[in-house]
XYZ file of C-alpha atoms in Angstrom:
295
model
C 0.000 0.000 0.000
C 2.874 2.323 0.773
C 4.288 1.844 -2.685
C 0.837 2.548 -4.159
C 0.422 5.702 -2.108
C 3.879 6.784 -3.187
C 2.939 6.332 -6.840
C -0.348 8.169 -6.362
C 1.406 11.018 -4.648
C 3.886 11.288 -7.483
C 1.041 11.365 -9.979
C -0.728 14.113 -8.030
C 2.466 16.119 -7.793
C 2.929 15.844 -11.569
C -0.665 16.964 -12.205
C -0.158 20.000 -9.994
C 2.793 21.083 -12.218
C 1.000 20.522 -15.548
C -0.844 23.452 -17.220
C -4.552 23.747 -16.983
C -6.679 22.339 -19.801
C -7.871 25.183 -22.024
C -8.944 25.811 -25.600
C -5.417 26.769 -26.489
C -3.891 23.421 -25.605
C -6.644 21.025 -26.561
C -6.001 19.143 -29.815
C -7.976 16.693 -31.817
C -6.860 13.140 -31.989
C -4.619 12.324 -34.901
C -6.599 11.479 -38.009
C -6.061 8.070 -39.524
C -3.726 7.839 -42.504
C -5.763 7.259 -45.621
C -3.978 5.286 -48.249
C -4.630 6.570 -51.815
C -6.159 4.246 -54.259
C -4.225 2.737 -57.115
C -3.372 4.548 -60.342
C -6.223 3.078 -62.325
C -8.837 4.094 -59.735
C -8.517 7.868 -60.087
C -10.194 8.352 -63.448
C -11.186 4.854 -64.237
C -9.414 3.500 -67.288
C -8.516 7.047 -68.471
C -5.974 7.669 -65.693
C -7.091 11.255 -65.207
C -6.502 12.281 -68.813
C -10.150 12.579 -69.783
C -11.994 11.102 -72.695
C -10.368 11.993 -76.024
C -9.053 15.516 -76.522
C -5.728 17.123 -75.642
C -5.407 15.298 -72.342
C -5.086 11.923 -73.986
C -3.338 12.981 -77.160
C -0.953 15.430 -75.496
C -1.412 17.884 -78.360
C -1.664 21.014 -76.281
C -1.820 24.363 -78.041
C 1.424 26.268 -78.325
C 1.967 29.223 -75.955
C 0.185 32.319 -77.197
C -2.242 30.485 -79.465
C -5.855 31.520 -79.146
C -8.791 29.674 -80.629
C -11.790 31.192 -82.326
C -12.373 33.303 -85.401
C -11.354 36.585 -83.736
C -8.102 36.067 -81.788
C -6.191 38.728 -79.921
C -3.990 39.866 -82.779
C -7.068 40.437 -84.966
C -9.236 42.208 -82.381
C -6.896 45.202 -82.203
C -5.334 47.423 -84.900
C -2.032 46.155 -86.313
C 1.289 47.903 -85.883
C 2.742 48.654 -89.338
C 6.342 48.827 -88.115
C 6.192 45.089 -87.395
C 5.271 44.229 -90.970
C 7.716 41.675 -92.328
C 9.643 41.606 -89.047
C 10.050 37.830 -89.219
C 11.649 38.191 -92.662
C 14.270 40.788 -91.741
C 17.868 39.698 -92.130
C 20.063 39.371 -89.065
C 23.840 39.564 -88.793
C 26.237 38.357 -86.121
C 28.091 41.344 -84.606
C 31.871 41.111 -84.934
C 33.754 43.961 -83.200
C 37.124 45.055 -84.515
C 38.586 44.332 -81.082
C 37.639 40.674 -81.388
C 38.932 40.518 -84.954
C 42.283 41.979 -83.843
C 42.470 39.456 -81.006
C 41.719 36.565 -83.366
C 44.552 37.677 -85.640
C 47.021 38.090 -82.780
C 46.167 34.679 -81.322
C 46.424 33.105 -84.804
C 42.827 31.981 -84.826
C 42.718 33.238 -88.401
C 45.505 33.784 -90.911
C 45.761 37.450 -91.890
C 48.032 36.625 -94.840
C 45.044 35.115 -96.681
C 41.687 36.627 -97.607
C 39.199 36.455 -94.754
C 35.597 35.590 -95.526
C 32.661 33.985 -93.783
C 34.121 30.485 -94.140
C 37.312 31.660 -92.397
C 35.399 33.192 -89.495
C 33.198 30.139 -89.038
C 36.264 27.907 -89.289
C 37.736 29.595 -86.214
C 35.122 27.798 -84.110
C 34.144 30.945 -82.205
C 30.792 31.631 -83.820
C 27.581 29.603 -83.927
C 26.309 28.743 -87.368
C 22.624 29.444 -86.792
C 21.498 29.276 -90.383
C 17.959 28.390 -89.346
C 17.696 31.651 -87.373
C 17.903 33.697 -90.590
C 21.422 34.938 -89.855
C 22.935 36.138 -93.116
C 26.543 36.625 -92.083
C 28.608 39.066 -90.050
C 28.268 42.733 -89.196
C 31.739 44.167 -88.611
C 31.228 46.877 -85.978
C 33.563 49.795 -85.243
C 34.175 48.891 -81.601
C 37.939 49.214 -81.159
C 38.504 51.090 -84.429
C 41.201 53.312 -82.886
C 43.325 50.338 -81.788
C 42.919 48.197 -84.903
C 46.272 47.661 -86.663
C 45.933 44.597 -88.904
C 46.394 44.809 -92.660
C 43.859 42.397 -94.100
C 41.570 41.651 -97.005
C 38.219 40.879 -95.405
C 34.776 40.172 -96.774
C 31.768 40.697 -94.502
C 28.065 41.183 -95.048
C 27.563 44.518 -93.298
C 29.860 47.332 -92.183
C 29.489 50.957 -91.151
C 31.568 53.908 -92.305
C 33.796 53.897 -89.213
C 34.643 50.240 -89.710
C 35.543 50.782 -93.364
C 37.802 53.689 -92.412
C 39.578 51.607 -89.748
C 40.341 48.806 -92.230
C 41.530 51.082 -95.035
C 43.598 53.274 -92.706
C 45.833 50.255 -92.072
C 46.215 49.565 -95.794
C 43.617 46.810 -95.879
C 40.663 46.120 -98.146
C 37.073 45.456 -97.128
C 34.192 44.188 -99.260
C 30.550 43.695 -98.348
C 28.978 40.679 -100.058
C 25.585 39.020 -100.007
C 24.954 35.300 -99.456
C 21.598 33.584 -99.307
C 20.746 30.824 -96.839
C 21.701 28.128 -99.348
C 25.175 29.610 -99.694
C 25.379 29.955 -95.915
C 25.168 26.176 -95.524
C 28.248 25.833 -97.731
C 30.169 28.556 -95.893
C 29.292 27.184 -92.466
C 31.042 23.839 -93.008
C 32.628 23.403 -96.471
C 34.039 19.957 -95.667
C 30.598 18.664 -94.732
C 29.250 19.974 -98.025
C 32.095 18.397 -100.020
C 31.281 14.985 -98.537
C 27.865 15.128 -100.196
C 29.542 15.049 -103.631
C 27.277 17.808 -104.879
C 28.319 20.615 -107.237
C 28.958 23.979 -105.674
C 25.894 26.167 -106.175
C 26.131 29.579 -107.710
C 25.549 32.541 -105.472
C 22.289 34.366 -106.248
C 21.976 38.101 -106.611
C 20.932 40.155 -103.556
C 17.281 40.373 -102.654
C 15.309 43.530 -103.287
C 15.622 44.876 -99.744
C 19.455 44.941 -99.820
C 20.300 45.392 -103.503
C 20.968 49.113 -103.055
C 23.391 48.471 -100.210
C 25.580 46.055 -102.171
C 25.670 48.266 -105.259
C 26.736 51.370 -103.320
C 30.495 52.119 -103.520
C 30.314 53.922 -100.167
C 29.536 50.581 -98.554
C 32.261 48.841 -100.615
C 29.593 46.646 -102.154
C 30.798 43.773 -104.289
C 28.508 44.858 -107.138
C 29.735 48.474 -107.170
C 31.968 49.993 -109.856
C 35.676 49.547 -108.913
C 36.520 53.054 -110.130
C 33.857 54.571 -107.886
C 35.131 52.495 -104.978
C 38.642 53.898 -105.503
C 37.204 57.430 -105.501
C 35.268 56.893 -102.277
C 38.321 55.307 -100.632
C 40.179 58.569 -101.126
C 37.169 60.650 -100.084
C 36.791 58.675 -96.860
C 40.490 59.133 -96.055
C 40.134 62.894 -96.458
C 37.007 62.884 -94.303
C 38.662 61.033 -91.402
C 42.045 62.716 -91.841
C 44.442 59.862 -92.585
C 46.780 59.106 -95.470
C 45.427 56.321 -97.655
C 48.175 53.708 -98.197
C 48.646 52.727 -101.818
C 48.454 49.089 -102.860
C 51.455 48.498 -105.118
C 52.946 45.378 -106.672
C 55.980 45.718 -104.406
C 53.779 45.011 -101.406
C 54.302 41.396 -100.194
C 50.537 41.178 -99.589
C 49.639 42.516 -103.029
C 48.088 39.285 -104.308
C 46.130 38.810 -101.088
C 44.788 42.356 -101.087
C 43.778 42.234 -104.745
C 42.002 38.877 -104.633
C 38.253 39.106 -105.191
C 35.383 36.704 -105.676
C 33.151 36.539 -108.687
C 29.578 37.679 -107.895
C 28.465 34.066 -108.461
C 31.318 32.516 -106.464
C 30.962 31.264 -102.885
C 34.417 29.968 -101.876
C 37.848 31.277 -102.824
C 39.512 29.176 -105.514
C 36.405 27.122 -106.302
C 34.001 28.019 -109.083
C 30.264 27.243 -109.124
C 29.508 23.829 -110.595
C 32.733 22.196 -109.434
C 32.592 18.975 -107.402
C 35.297 18.393 -104.792
C 36.231 14.731 -104.321
C 37.873 14.431 -100.913
C 38.649 10.723 -101.320
C 40.478 11.007 -104.637
C 41.638 14.570 -103.831
C 40.532 15.921 -107.167
C 38.099 18.469 -108.570
C 35.504 17.596 -111.193
C 34.572 20.444 -113.523
C 31.539 20.625 -115.824
C 32.264 20.334 -119.538
C 28.820 20.626 -121.109
C 28.160 24.039 -122.565
C 24.737 24.408 -120.991
C 26.182 23.632 -117.543
C 28.990 26.126 -117.994
C 26.516 28.762 -119.154
C 24.246 28.039 -116.199
C 26.915 28.318 -113.500
C 28.665 31.323 -115.034
C 25.531 33.165 -116.119
């Protein structure tokens, strides 16, 4: 009995120390854990994807798509400055500072003509042909520190860039290439493995024809005599002495090398087939093929 009274006394002492029962410390009993049903029990044999429709076929509408005969972009007036925006040509920016660094680090050889194939061959630029990128835009960033004497062909250049190239005794040409030619320039070796004839380069589209025929832009379709005149005029405008390109110059052949308006790669004419296995070049002999590729 003494042990029982001792235990009862201990229990009473513990109850005296415990807090009073109130609304703040009263809790419900723990709810039983409900096990979810199996996968096939949620929506029957449809597994929660509904009956037919996008849920089962997983053919959800693309983001921004709106159904009906009067969607958002037709309910409101159009913005004319967006007309043809998806067709506008884009160019990868190439600053003169990066070009100078590529030459100094021997990423590209300045003793040879530089074109789009040379720049892509450096491995520093993505060849996003599908993104409607039509080449390179040589910007004038770092024009004051540019010192390389090169013969470069790009697709777009401003007046300051042209002055920076010609001040060092170099030559710059702006040329147009369509997307079909871009595939060849992006990876010539991959194209050669197809054993297909080199395509001829088409003429510029209507939206850029004036740019590539303007001698101020050093367009490849401009008159060479007018280009020589504007070279001198630009030197007088920016206040530098225009270096003459003479036959005594060790880079004379490099600086004077040009592409035909129908030509894509240096040294290879349209219609030629490059055989990498036999290491030979197949040239067309039929008159109608020669007329087609040279016309």
